[in-house]
PDB file of C-alpha atoms in Angstrom:
ATOM      1  CA  UNK A  76     -24.554 -20.851   4.872  1.00 44.00           C
ATOM      2  CA  UNK A  77     -23.859 -23.063   1.852  1.00 46.00           C
ATOM      3  CA  UNK A  78     -26.446 -25.604   1.390  1.00 44.00           C
ATOM      4  CA  UNK A  79     -25.136 -29.413   0.653  1.00 51.00           C
ATOM      5  CA  UNK A  80     -25.647 -31.089  -2.527  1.00 51.00           C
ATOM      6  CA  UNK A  81     -27.885 -33.801  -0.153  1.00 52.00           C
ATOM      7  CA  UNK A  82     -29.579 -31.150   1.233  1.00 50.00           C
ATOM      8  CA  UNK A  83     -30.715 -29.289  -1.754  1.00 49.00           C
ATOM      9  CA  UNK A  84     -31.957 -32.755  -3.396  1.00 50.00           C
ATOM     10  CA  UNK A  85     -34.186 -33.604  -0.427  1.00 48.00           C
ATOM     11  CA  UNK A  86     -35.870 -30.191  -0.700  1.00 54.00           C
ATOM     12  CA  UNK A  87     -36.600 -30.451  -4.700  1.00 63.00           C
ATOM     13  CA  UNK A  88     -40.019 -31.443  -5.595  1.00 80.00           C
ATOM     14  CA  UNK A  89     -40.210 -35.366  -6.514  1.00 89.00           C
ATOM     15  CA  UNK A  90     -42.039 -36.354  -9.375  1.00 94.00           C
ATOM     16  CA  UNK A  91     -43.005 -40.204  -9.613  1.00 95.00           C
ATOM     17  CA  UNK A  92     -41.171 -42.366 -12.347  1.00 97.00           C
ATOM     18  CA  UNK A  93     -43.503 -43.145 -15.307  1.00 97.00           C
ATOM     19  CA  UNK A  94     -45.641 -46.289 -14.741  1.00 96.00           C
ATOM     20  CA  UNK A  95     -43.794 -49.491 -14.750  1.00 96.00           C
ATOM     21  CA  UNK A  96     -40.493 -48.228 -13.927  1.00 97.00           C
ATOM     22  CA  UNK A  97     -38.575 -49.486 -10.796  1.00 95.00           C
ATOM     23  CA  UNK A  98     -35.264 -48.283  -9.832  1.00 96.00           C
ATOM     24  CA  UNK A  99     -33.047 -51.513 -10.137  1.00 97.00           C
ATOM     25  CA  UNK A 100     -32.162 -53.337  -6.863  1.00 96.00           C
ATOM     26  CA  UNK A 101     -28.204 -54.075  -5.943  1.00 96.00           C
ATOM     27  CA  UNK A 102     -28.734 -57.566  -7.088  1.00 96.00           C
ATOM     28  CA  UNK A 103     -30.348 -56.462 -10.505  1.00 97.00           C
ATOM     29  CA  UNK A 104     -27.314 -54.563 -10.984  1.00 97.00           C
ATOM     30  CA  UNK A 105     -24.964 -57.200  -9.899  1.00 96.00           C
ATOM     31  CA  UNK A 106     -26.589 -59.372 -12.404  1.00 97.00           C
ATOM     32  CA  UNK A 107     -26.095 -56.547 -15.122  1.00 97.00           C
ATOM     33  CA  UNK A 108     -22.459 -56.230 -14.550  1.00 96.00           C
ATOM     34  CA  UNK A 109     -21.936 -60.332 -14.479  1.00 96.00           C
ATOM     35  CA  UNK A 110     -18.934 -61.980 -13.311  1.00 92.00           C
ATOM     36  CA  UNK A 111     -15.581 -59.914 -13.643  1.00 90.00           C
ATOM     37  CA  UNK A 112     -11.998 -60.653 -13.121  1.00 80.00           C
ATOM     38  CA  UNK A 113     -11.001 -57.383 -11.475  1.00 79.00           C
ATOM     39  CA  UNK A 114     -13.486 -56.288  -9.052  1.00 78.00           C
ATOM     40  CA  UNK A 115     -11.178 -53.088  -8.288  1.00 76.00           C
ATOM     41  CA  UNK A 116     -12.145 -51.755 -11.523  1.00 80.00           C
ATOM     42  CA  UNK A 117     -16.041 -52.441 -11.499  1.00 88.00           C
ATOM     43  CA  UNK A 118     -16.828 -51.525  -7.987  1.00 90.00           C
ATOM     44  CA  UNK A 119     -19.879 -49.661  -7.138  1.00 93.00           C
ATOM     45  CA  UNK A 120     -18.617 -48.051  -4.174  1.00 91.00           C
ATOM     46  CA  UNK A 121     -18.705 -44.046  -4.973  1.00 91.00           C
ATOM     47  CA  UNK A 122     -21.484 -44.548  -7.647  1.00 95.00           C
ATOM     48  CA  UNK A 123     -24.426 -42.873  -6.924  1.00 95.00           C
ATOM     49  CA  UNK A 124     -27.857 -44.689  -7.854  1.00 95.00           C
ATOM     50  CA  UNK A 125     -30.081 -42.836 -10.380  1.00 94.00           C
ATOM     51  CA  UNK A 126     -31.884 -39.807  -8.794  1.00 91.00           C
ATOM     52  CA  UNK A 127     -35.510 -39.510  -8.107  1.00 93.00           C
ATOM     53  CA  UNK A 128     -37.198 -37.145 -10.744  1.00 96.00           C
ATOM     54  CA  UNK A 129     -37.923 -33.628 -10.081  1.00 94.00           C
ATOM     55  CA  UNK A 130     -39.526 -32.631 -13.266  1.00 92.00           C
ATOM     56  CA  UNK A 131     -42.400 -34.073 -15.578  1.00 93.00           C
ATOM     57  CA  UNK A 132     -40.337 -33.685 -18.335  1.00 91.00           C
ATOM     58  CA  UNK A 133     -36.925 -35.786 -16.957  1.00 95.00           C
ATOM     59  CA  UNK A 134     -36.217 -38.936 -19.001  1.00 96.00           C
ATOM     60  CA  UNK A 135     -37.445 -41.489 -16.305  1.00 97.00           C
ATOM     61  CA  UNK A 136     -40.655 -39.628 -15.727  1.00 96.00           C
ATOM     62  CA  UNK A 137     -41.638 -40.309 -19.444  1.00 96.00           C
ATOM     63  CA  UNK A 138     -39.909 -43.373 -20.609  1.00 96.00           C
ATOM     64  CA  UNK A 139     -39.803 -47.194 -19.308  1.00 97.00           C
ATOM     65  CA  UNK A 140     -36.668 -48.144 -19.996  1.00 95.00           C
ATOM     66  CA  UNK A 141     -35.641 -51.870 -18.883  1.00 93.00           C
ATOM     67  CA  UNK A 142     -31.773 -51.611 -18.694  1.00 95.00           C
ATOM     68  CA  UNK A 143     -29.366 -53.731 -20.800  1.00 98.00           C
ATOM     69  CA  UNK A 144     -27.210 -55.729 -19.081  1.00 98.00           C
ATOM     70  CA  UNK A 145     -23.545 -56.800 -20.125  1.00 98.00           C
ATOM     71  CA  UNK A 146     -24.269 -60.117 -21.427  1.00 97.00           C
ATOM     72  CA  UNK A 147     -27.396 -58.422 -23.210  1.00 98.00           C
ATOM     73  CA  UNK A 148     -24.928 -56.198 -24.666  1.00 98.00           C
ATOM     74  CA  UNK A 149     -22.509 -58.716 -25.864  1.00 97.00           C
ATOM     75  CA  UNK A 150     -25.143 -60.901 -27.438  1.00 96.00           C
ATOM     76  CA  UNK A 151     -27.113 -58.175 -29.461  1.00 95.00           C
ATOM     77  CA  UNK A 152     -24.216 -55.921 -30.777  1.00 96.00           C
ATOM     78  CA  UNK A 153     -23.210 -56.331 -34.202  1.00 96.00           C
ATOM     79  CA  UNK A 154     -19.705 -55.245 -33.616  1.00 97.00           C
ATOM     80  CA  UNK A 155     -18.836 -58.683 -31.819  1.00 97.00           C
ATOM     81  CA  UNK A 156     -20.036 -60.224 -35.079  1.00 96.00           C
ATOM     82  CA  UNK A 157     -17.671 -62.774 -36.487  1.00 96.00           C
ATOM     83  CA  UNK A 158     -19.033 -61.273 -40.133  1.00 95.00           C
ATOM     84  CA  UNK A 159     -18.333 -58.294 -41.170  1.00 95.00           C
ATOM     85  CA  UNK A 160     -21.035 -55.412 -40.664  1.00 94.00           C
ATOM     86  CA  UNK A 161     -23.051 -54.998 -44.065  1.00 88.00           C
ATOM     87  CA  UNK A 162     -21.507 -52.197 -46.425  1.00 88.00           C
ATOM     88  CA  UNK A 163     -18.347 -52.015 -44.210  1.00 92.00           C
ATOM     89  CA  UNK A 164     -15.434 -51.885 -47.275  1.00 92.00           C
ATOM     90  CA  UNK A 165     -12.527 -51.917 -44.959  1.00 94.00           C
ATOM     91  CA  UNK A 166     -10.070 -55.042 -43.911  1.00 96.00           C
ATOM     92  CA  UNK A 167     -12.062 -57.258 -41.573  1.00 97.00           C
ATOM     93  CA  UNK A 168     -10.546 -59.754 -39.086  1.00 97.00           C
ATOM     94  CA  UNK A 169     -12.996 -62.100 -37.741  1.00 96.00           C
ATOM     95  CA  UNK A 170     -10.803 -63.741 -35.155  1.00 97.00           C
ATOM     96  CA  UNK A 171     -10.485 -60.430 -33.504  1.00 97.00           C
ATOM     97  CA  UNK A 172     -12.178 -59.688 -29.857  1.00 96.00           C
ATOM     98  CA  UNK A 173     -12.677 -55.805 -29.838  1.00 97.00           C
ATOM     99  CA  UNK A 174     -13.804 -53.607 -32.647  1.00 97.00           C
ATOM    100  CA  UNK A 175      -9.862 -52.382 -33.072  1.00 96.00           C
ATOM    101  CA  UNK A 176      -9.041 -56.169 -33.724  1.00 97.00           C
ATOM    102  CA  UNK A 177     -11.882 -56.719 -36.076  1.00 97.00           C
ATOM    103  CA  UNK A 178     -11.598 -53.062 -38.017  1.00 97.00           C
ATOM    104  CA  UNK A 179      -7.545 -52.583 -37.744  1.00 97.00           C
ATOM    105  CA  UNK A 180      -8.128 -49.341 -39.730  1.00 96.00           C
ATOM    106  CA  UNK A 181     -11.436 -48.281 -38.130  1.00 96.00           C
ATOM    107  CA  UNK A 182     -11.747 -44.621 -37.100  1.00 97.00           C
ATOM    108  CA  UNK A 183     -14.685 -42.824 -35.732  1.00 98.00           C
ATOM    109  CA  UNK A 184     -15.290 -39.609 -37.759  1.00 98.00           C
ATOM    110  CA  UNK A 185     -16.619 -36.025 -36.552  1.00 98.00           C
ATOM    111  CA  UNK A 186     -18.155 -33.862 -39.193  1.00 98.00           C
ATOM    112  CA  UNK A 187     -18.911 -30.255 -38.880  1.00 97.00           C
ATOM    113  CA  UNK A 188     -21.347 -28.898 -40.517  1.00 97.00           C
ATOM    114  CA  UNK A 189     -20.974 -24.925 -40.942  1.00 96.00           C
ATOM    115  CA  UNK A 190     -19.459 -22.897 -38.442  1.00 93.00           C
ATOM    116  CA  UNK A 191     -18.689 -24.222 -35.282  1.00 93.00           C
ATOM    117  CA  UNK A 192     -17.248 -22.385 -32.178  1.00 86.00           C
ATOM    118  CA  UNK A 193     -15.072 -25.438 -30.931  1.00 93.00           C
ATOM    119  CA  UNK A 194     -11.636 -26.656 -30.956  1.00 95.00           C
ATOM    120  CA  UNK A 195     -12.646 -29.666 -33.171  1.00 96.00           C
ATOM    121  CA  UNK A 196      -9.290 -31.383 -32.792  1.00 97.00           C
ATOM    122  CA  UNK A 197      -9.212 -31.230 -29.120  1.00 97.00           C
ATOM    123  CA  UNK A 198     -12.781 -32.361 -29.119  1.00 97.00           C
ATOM    124  CA  UNK A 199     -11.844 -35.498 -31.156  1.00 97.00           C
ATOM    125  CA  UNK A 200      -8.787 -36.015 -29.290  1.00 97.00           C
ATOM    126  CA  UNK A 201     -10.879 -36.354 -26.081  1.00 97.00           C
ATOM    127  CA  UNK A 202     -13.580 -38.361 -27.639  1.00 97.00           C
ATOM    128  CA  UNK A 203     -10.726 -40.842 -28.648  1.00 96.00           C
ATOM    129  CA  UNK A 204      -8.953 -40.971 -25.041  1.00 94.00           C
ATOM    130  CA  UNK A 205     -12.478 -41.341 -23.506  1.00 95.00           C
ATOM    131  CA  UNK A 206     -13.768 -44.238 -25.761  1.00 95.00           C
ATOM    132  CA  UNK A 207     -10.516 -45.976 -26.629  1.00 94.00           C
ATOM    133  CA  UNK A 208     -11.447 -46.016 -30.714  1.00 96.00           C
ATOM    134  CA  UNK A 209      -9.374 -43.604 -32.759  1.00 97.00           C
ATOM    135  CA  UNK A 210     -11.280 -40.296 -33.985  1.00 97.00           C
ATOM    136  CA  UNK A 211     -10.588 -38.112 -36.652  1.00 97.00           C
ATOM    137  CA  UNK A 212     -12.343 -34.759 -37.775  1.00 98.00           C
ATOM    138  CA  UNK A 213     -13.316 -34.354 -41.424  1.00 97.00           C
ATOM    139  CA  UNK A 214     -13.334 -31.311 -43.274  1.00 95.00           C
ATOM    140  CA  UNK A 215     -16.039 -28.808 -42.483  1.00 96.00           C
ATOM    141  CA  UNK A 216     -19.282 -29.281 -45.043  1.00 96.00           C
ATOM    142  CA  UNK A 217     -19.217 -25.532 -45.886  1.00 96.00           C
ATOM    143  CA  UNK A 218     -22.992 -24.142 -45.490  1.00 96.00           C
ATOM    144  CA  UNK A 219     -24.487 -20.907 -46.471  1.00 93.00           C
ATOM    145  CA  UNK A 220     -27.918 -18.709 -46.357  1.00 90.00           C
ATOM    146  CA  UNK A 221     -29.569 -17.206 -49.548  1.00 86.00           C
ATOM    147  CA  UNK A 222     -32.766 -15.290 -48.510  1.00 81.00           C
ATOM    148  CA  UNK A 223     -34.583 -18.142 -46.825  1.00 80.00           C
ATOM    149  CA  UNK A 224     -32.717 -21.270 -48.111  1.00 88.00           C
ATOM    150  CA  UNK A 225     -29.890 -22.950 -46.773  1.00 93.00           C
ATOM    151  CA  UNK A 226     -27.190 -24.183 -49.101  1.00 94.00           C
ATOM    152  CA  UNK A 227     -24.335 -26.879 -48.773  1.00 95.00           C
ATOM    153  CA  UNK A 228     -21.143 -27.235 -50.706  1.00 93.00           C
ATOM    154  CA  UNK A 229     -19.469 -30.621 -51.533  1.00 88.00           C
ATOM    155  CA  UNK A 230     -16.118 -29.703 -53.316  1.00 83.00           C
ATOM    156  CA  UNK A 231     -17.261 -27.808 -56.201  1.00 87.00           C
ATOM    157  CA  UNK A 232     -20.929 -28.959 -56.238  1.00 90.00           C
ATOM    158  CA  UNK A 233     -23.381 -26.112 -54.385  1.00 93.00           C
ATOM    159  CA  UNK A 234     -26.928 -27.264 -53.703  1.00 92.00           C
ATOM    160  CA  UNK A 235     -30.148 -26.228 -51.483  1.00 94.00           C
ATOM    161  CA  UNK A 236     -30.834 -28.384 -48.278  1.00 95.00           C
ATOM    162  CA  UNK A 237     -34.138 -28.550 -47.055  1.00 93.00           C
ATOM    163  CA  UNK A 238     -34.400 -26.069 -44.215  1.00 94.00           C
ATOM    164  CA  UNK A 239     -36.867 -23.601 -42.998  1.00 92.00           C
ATOM    165  CA  UNK A 240     -37.260 -20.485 -40.959  1.00 89.00           C
ATOM    166  CA  UNK A 241     -38.431 -20.942 -37.551  1.00 83.00           C
ATOM    167  CA  UNK A 242     -40.647 -18.616 -35.285  1.00 78.00           C
ATOM    168  CA  UNK A 243     -37.521 -17.518 -33.398  1.00 75.00           C
ATOM    169  CA  UNK A 244     -36.214 -16.142 -37.070  1.00 81.00           C
ATOM    170  CA  UNK A 245     -33.324 -18.894 -37.089  1.00 83.00           C
ATOM    171  CA  UNK A 246     -32.780 -21.343 -39.810  1.00 90.00           C
ATOM    172  CA  UNK A 247     -33.455 -24.911 -39.080  1.00 92.00           C
ATOM    173  CA  UNK A 248     -32.005 -27.979 -41.344  1.00 94.00           C
ATOM    174  CA  UNK A 249     -34.171 -30.942 -41.716  1.00 95.00           C
ATOM    175  CA  UNK A 250     -32.691 -33.832 -39.442  1.00 95.00           C
ATOM    176  CA  UNK A 251     -33.480 -36.390 -42.588  1.00 95.00           C
ATOM    177  CA  UNK A 252     -31.674 -33.992 -44.976  1.00 95.00           C
ATOM    178  CA  UNK A 253     -28.830 -33.494 -42.607  1.00 96.00           C
ATOM    179  CA  UNK A 254     -28.384 -37.151 -42.502  1.00 96.00           C
ATOM    180  CA  UNK A 255     -28.291 -38.090 -45.982  1.00 95.00           C
ATOM    181  CA  UNK A 256     -25.302 -35.239 -46.035  1.00 95.00           C
ATOM    182  CA  UNK A 257     -23.430 -37.568 -43.462  1.00 97.00           C
ATOM    183  CA  UNK A 258     -24.354 -40.928 -44.975  1.00 96.00           C
ATOM    184  CA  UNK A 259     -22.341 -39.382 -48.045  1.00 95.00           C
ATOM    185  CA  UNK A 260     -19.293 -38.834 -46.069  1.00 96.00           C
ATOM    186  CA  UNK A 261     -19.608 -42.139 -44.549  1.00 96.00           C
ATOM    187  CA  UNK A 262     -19.364 -43.819 -47.861  1.00 95.00           C
ATOM    188  CA  UNK A 263     -16.736 -41.365 -49.119  1.00 95.00           C
ATOM    189  CA  UNK A 264     -14.656 -42.616 -46.445  1.00 95.00           C
ATOM    190  CA  UNK A 265     -15.352 -46.442 -46.482  1.00 94.00           C
ATOM    191  CA  UNK A 266     -11.841 -47.517 -46.318  1.00 94.00           C
ATOM    192  CA  UNK A 267     -11.895 -46.675 -42.420  1.00 95.00           C
ATOM    193  CA  UNK A 268     -15.019 -45.010 -41.304  1.00 96.00           C
ATOM    194  CA  UNK A 269     -16.499 -46.989 -38.446  1.00 97.00           C
ATOM    195  CA  UNK A 270     -19.028 -44.131 -38.121  1.00 97.00           C
ATOM    196  CA  UNK A 271     -19.655 -40.481 -38.547  1.00 98.00           C
ATOM    197  CA  UNK A 272     -21.196 -37.973 -36.074  1.00 98.00           C
ATOM    198  CA  UNK A 273     -22.057 -34.630 -37.281  1.00 98.00           C
ATOM    199  CA  UNK A 274     -22.262 -31.419 -35.160  1.00 98.00           C
ATOM    200  CA  UNK A 275     -23.719 -28.284 -36.122  1.00 97.00           C
ATOM    201  CA  UNK A 276     -25.095 -24.777 -34.711  1.00 94.00           C
ATOM    202  CA  UNK A 277     -28.363 -25.192 -36.800  1.00 93.00           C
ATOM    203  CA  UNK A 278     -31.238 -26.290 -35.044  1.00 91.00           C
ATOM    204  CA  UNK A 279     -32.954 -29.320 -36.698  1.00 93.00           C
ATOM    205  CA  UNK A 280     -36.370 -30.646 -37.176  1.00 92.00           C
ATOM    206  CA  UNK A 281     -37.998 -33.729 -38.508  1.00 92.00           C
ATOM    207  CA  UNK A 282     -41.521 -32.926 -39.353  1.00 88.00           C
ATOM    208  CA  UNK A 283     -43.592 -29.621 -40.036  1.00 83.00           C
ATOM    209  CA  UNK A 284     -45.205 -30.184 -36.567  1.00 79.00           C
ATOM    210  CA  UNK A 285     -42.069 -30.091 -34.809  1.00 75.00           C
ATOM    211  CA  UNK A 286     -40.590 -27.241 -32.556  1.00 78.00           C
ATOM    212  CA  UNK A 287     -37.099 -28.517 -33.009  1.00 82.00           C
ATOM    213  CA  UNK A 288     -35.210 -31.839 -32.783  1.00 86.00           C
ATOM    214  CA  UNK A 289     -31.927 -32.136 -30.678  1.00 89.00           C
ATOM    215  CA  UNK A 290     -30.651 -34.533 -33.262  1.00 93.00           C
ATOM    216  CA  UNK A 291     -30.809 -38.125 -34.500  1.00 94.00           C
ATOM    217  CA  UNK A 292     -28.863 -41.215 -34.631  1.00 92.00           C
ATOM    218  CA  UNK A 293     -29.249 -44.408 -36.943  1.00 89.00           C
ATOM    219  CA  UNK A 294     -27.276 -46.783 -35.314  1.00 84.00           C
ATOM    220  CA  UNK A 295     -27.961 -49.412 -38.540  1.00 88.00           C
ATOM    221  CA  UNK A 296     -26.525 -46.865 -40.783  1.00 93.00           C
ATOM    222  CA  UNK A 297     -23.734 -45.775 -38.351  1.00 96.00           C
ATOM    223  CA  UNK A 298     -24.321 -42.223 -38.665  1.00 97.00           C
ATOM    224  CA  UNK A 299     -25.852 -38.987 -36.351  1.00 97.00           C
ATOM    225  CA  UNK A 300     -26.214 -35.461 -36.488  1.00 97.00           C
ATOM    226  CA  UNK A 301     -26.867 -33.271 -33.358  1.00 97.00           C
ATOM    227  CA  UNK A 302     -27.202 -29.415 -33.005  1.00 95.00           C
ATOM    228  CA  UNK A 303     -25.322 -27.726 -30.331  1.00 95.00           C
ATOM    229  CA  UNK A 304     -26.774 -24.499 -30.361  1.00 91.00           C
ATOM    230  CA  UNK A 305     -28.684 -24.515 -27.102  1.00 88.00           C
ATOM    231  CA  UNK A 306     -25.363 -25.455 -25.561  1.00 92.00           C
ATOM    232  CA  UNK A 307     -24.341 -21.712 -25.496  1.00 92.00           C
ATOM    233  CA  UNK A 308     -24.459 -20.630 -21.992  1.00 92.00           C
ATOM    234  CA  UNK A 309     -25.327 -17.086 -23.269  1.00 91.00           C
ATOM    235  CA  UNK A 310     -28.501 -18.140 -24.459  1.00 87.00           C
ATOM    236  CA  UNK A 311     -31.288 -18.308 -22.414  1.00 82.00           C
ATOM    237  CA  UNK A 312     -34.824 -20.094 -23.413  1.00 74.00           C
ATOM    238  CA  UNK A 313     -38.443 -19.916 -22.301  1.00 66.00           C
ATOM    239  CA  UNK A 314     -39.816 -22.737 -20.887  1.00 62.00           C
ATOM    240  CA  UNK A 315     -43.186 -21.531 -22.048  1.00 60.00           C
ATOM    241  CA  UNK A 316     -42.575 -20.743 -25.471  1.00 58.00           C
ATOM    242  CA  UNK A 317     -39.750 -22.864 -27.250  1.00 55.00           C
ATOM    243  CA  UNK A 318     -38.804 -20.242 -29.920  1.00 55.00           C
ATOM    244  CA  UNK A 319     -38.493 -17.650 -27.223  1.00 67.00           C
ATOM    245  CA  UNK A 320     -34.542 -17.524 -27.493  1.00 72.00           C
ATOM    246  CA  UNK A 321     -32.678 -14.561 -26.177  1.00 75.00           C
ATOM    247  CA  UNK A 322     -29.053 -13.264 -25.136  1.00 80.00           C
ATOM    248  CA  UNK A 323     -28.353 -13.375 -21.485  1.00 83.00           C
ATOM    249  CA  UNK A 324     -27.920  -9.913 -19.829  1.00 80.00           C
ATOM    250  CA  UNK A 325     -24.317 -10.493 -18.740  1.00 88.00           C
ATOM    251  CA  UNK A 326     -22.900 -12.625 -21.050  1.00 89.00           C
ATOM    252  CA  UNK A 327     -19.683 -14.903 -20.058  1.00 93.00           C
ATOM    253  CA  UNK A 328     -16.142 -13.945 -21.308  1.00 93.00           C
ATOM    254  CA  UNK A 329     -14.980 -15.826 -24.636  1.00 92.00           C
ATOM    255  CA  UNK A 330     -12.768 -18.305 -22.307  1.00 93.00           C
ATOM    256  CA  UNK A 331     -15.930 -19.384 -20.319  1.00 95.00           C
ATOM    257  CA  UNK A 332     -18.415 -19.458 -22.781  1.00 94.00           C
ATOM    258  CA  UNK A 333     -15.864 -21.714 -25.096  1.00 93.00           C
ATOM    259  CA  UNK A 334     -15.139 -23.961 -21.954  1.00 95.00           C
ATOM    260  CA  UNK A 335     -18.970 -24.311 -21.390  1.00 95.00           C
ATOM    261  CA  UNK A 336     -19.755 -25.396 -24.890  1.00 95.00           C
ATOM    262  CA  UNK A 337     -16.642 -27.653 -25.195  1.00 96.00           C
ATOM    263  CA  UNK A 338     -17.749 -29.374 -22.012  1.00 96.00           C
ATOM    264  CA  UNK A 339     -21.334 -30.030 -22.958  1.00 95.00           C
ATOM    265  CA  UNK A 340     -20.599 -30.770 -26.618  1.00 96.00           C
ATOM    266  CA  UNK A 341     -18.142 -33.340 -25.408  1.00 97.00           C
ATOM    267  CA  UNK A 342     -20.332 -35.096 -23.308  1.00 97.00           C
ATOM    268  CA  UNK A 343     -22.871 -35.518 -26.148  1.00 96.00           C
ATOM    269  CA  UNK A 344     -20.293 -36.511 -28.545  1.00 96.00           C
ATOM    270  CA  UNK A 345     -19.341 -39.462 -26.011  1.00 96.00           C
ATOM    271  CA  UNK A 346     -23.065 -40.509 -25.153  1.00 96.00           C
ATOM    272  CA  UNK A 347     -24.376 -40.500 -28.764  1.00 95.00           C
ATOM    273  CA  UNK A 348     -20.955 -42.165 -30.306  1.00 96.00           C
ATOM    274  CA  UNK A 349     -21.671 -44.956 -27.460  1.00 96.00           C
ATOM    275  CA  UNK A 350     -25.038 -45.154 -28.547  1.00 96.00           C
ATOM    276  CA  UNK A 351     -23.928 -45.984 -32.400  1.00 96.00           C
ATOM    277  CA  UNK A 352     -21.113 -48.689 -30.781  1.00 97.00           C
ATOM    278  CA  UNK A 353     -24.357 -50.137 -29.164  1.00 96.00           C
ATOM    279  CA  UNK A 354     -24.707 -48.893 -25.713  1.00 97.00           C
ATOM    280  CA  UNK A 355     -28.369 -48.631 -24.785  1.00 97.00           C
ATOM    281  CA  UNK A 356     -29.276 -45.510 -21.751  1.00 97.00           C
ATOM    282  CA  UNK A 357     -28.243 -46.647 -18.269  1.00 98.00           C
ATOM    283  CA  UNK A 358     -30.844 -46.888 -15.746  1.00 98.00           C
ATOM    284  CA  UNK A 359     -28.327 -48.269 -13.094  1.00 98.00           C
ATOM    285  CA  UNK A 360     -26.388 -45.659 -11.915  1.00 97.00           C
ATOM    286  CA  UNK A 361     -25.562 -41.980 -12.240  1.00 97.00           C
ATOM    287  CA  UNK A 362     -23.920 -42.250 -15.436  1.00 97.00           C
ATOM    288  CA  UNK A 363     -22.588 -40.123 -19.190  1.00 97.00           C
ATOM    289  CA  UNK A 364     -25.326 -43.035 -20.663  1.00 97.00           C
ATOM    290  CA  UNK A 365     -28.480 -41.870 -18.594  1.00 97.00           C
ATOM    291  CA  UNK A 366     -31.254 -40.433 -20.901  1.00 95.00           C
ATOM    292  CA  UNK A 367     -32.033 -36.807 -20.545  1.00 94.00           C
ATOM    293  CA  UNK A 368     -35.277 -35.096 -21.184  1.00 91.00           C
ATOM    294  CA  UNK A 369     -34.366 -31.512 -20.993  1.00 88.00           C
ATOM    295  CA  UNK A 370     -31.278 -29.466 -20.963  1.00 88.00           C
ATOM    296  CA  UNK A 371     -31.038 -29.062 -17.313  1.00 90.00           C
ATOM    297  CA  UNK A 372     -31.527 -32.885 -16.732  1.00 93.00           C
ATOM    298  CA  UNK A 373     -28.761 -32.881 -19.377  1.00 93.00           C
ATOM    299  CA  UNK A 374     -26.138 -30.304 -17.770  1.00 93.00           C
ATOM    300  CA  UNK A 375     -26.476 -31.888 -14.402  1.00 93.00           C
ATOM    301  CA  UNK A 376     -25.579 -35.560 -15.421  1.00 95.00           C
ATOM    302  CA  UNK A 377     -22.053 -36.467 -14.855  1.00 96.00           C
ATOM    303  CA  UNK A 378     -19.126 -37.163 -17.546  1.00 96.00           C
ATOM    304  CA  UNK A 379     -18.210 -40.462 -15.850  1.00 95.00           C
ATOM    305  CA  UNK A 380     -19.404 -44.124 -16.858  1.00 96.00           C
ATOM    306  CA  UNK A 381     -20.785 -46.510 -14.388  1.00 96.00           C
ATOM    307  CA  UNK A 382     -19.371 -49.716 -13.588  1.00 96.00           C
ATOM    308  CA  UNK A 383     -21.603 -51.519 -15.658  1.00 97.00           C
ATOM    309  CA  UNK A 384     -21.209 -49.181 -18.895  1.00 97.00           C
ATOM    310  CA  UNK A 385     -17.311 -49.121 -18.331  1.00 95.00           C
ATOM    311  CA  UNK A 386     -17.253 -53.111 -18.567  1.00 95.00           C
ATOM    312  CA  UNK A 387     -19.332 -52.727 -21.701  1.00 97.00           C
ATOM    313  CA  UNK A 388     -16.748 -50.243 -23.421  1.00 96.00           C
ATOM    314  CA  UNK A 389     -14.040 -52.552 -22.085  1.00 95.00           C
ATOM    315  CA  UNK A 390     -15.245 -55.707 -24.014  1.00 96.00           C
ATOM    316  CA  UNK A 391     -15.870 -53.619 -26.731  1.00 97.00           C
ATOM    317  CA  UNK A 392     -12.489 -51.661 -27.025  1.00 96.00           C
ATOM    318  CA  UNK A 393     -10.002 -53.170 -25.250  1.00 93.00           C
ATOM    319  CA  UNK A 394      -9.567 -50.017 -23.543  1.00 86.00           C
ATOM    320  CA  UNK A 395      -6.845 -49.692 -20.920  1.00 79.00           C
ATOM    321  CA  UNK A 396      -9.012 -48.374 -17.620  1.00 79.00           C
ATOM    322  CA  UNK A 397      -6.251 -47.346 -15.613  1.00 73.00           C
ATOM    323  CA  UNK A 398      -4.928 -45.002 -18.613  1.00 68.00           C
TER     324      UNK A 398
END
């Protein structure tokens, strides 16, 4: 017999939330949403509360997050300011009410670093529809390997980038060095760039002691870079030895593999872009803006926005919720 999702959850081992964290009450959720004109779009009905932790590595088993209300989002978010954001070189309309009104030429830019097994045009189109902000794909930043060195090529210029060979034999790029490359493309496209988000199949690291990092975003600088290597469903990772990366015994077909990588990359892209646009992690409902402490938790989280995060995006972008 097929076990229901609810029954499966009830039989899972429950791990306590990190000390200090308490799941928000219904009153807290309503306060976070604030007064709305059309309650139909922001109904709590059908939205599941955040799940209990089932692993000590789950996000809320490690981090005590307070949650960000809609009013806090508007108050603290520089995209709502009547002053142009520092270093922005594109036209600015101070009287605009949304990010689209204030920066009419503005686009979110997607930068591929090296080869990616992704339809980037389709990925950008999905993100544009989801977020309600124009998205565009930049030309690929060419990369290559020479012995134990990794190089990047901007136009006619080729230079080495800080990298290392990890214990699993894969090349890892220093995340700060990768962000420097992303910053270059933000400045180069200053006439229309709101933010630049880079994706790569290289693993990333921050310091010598790091095993790896999934990526890094710098909201103040409007740049981010993330690795999608571990989104490949045909790779398996040891929970005991992080560097033990192996091919699965029975790989999926190319079509199914591409679908999994696309879906996982799409969720990563919208989640991290919304961070750059000022949204914090969501603690109110199951939501695409939930934090994740490991891949299994990441994969099981929904693609949808909860009513509170949806209202934030509506206020920021003026997006058509029905569409």
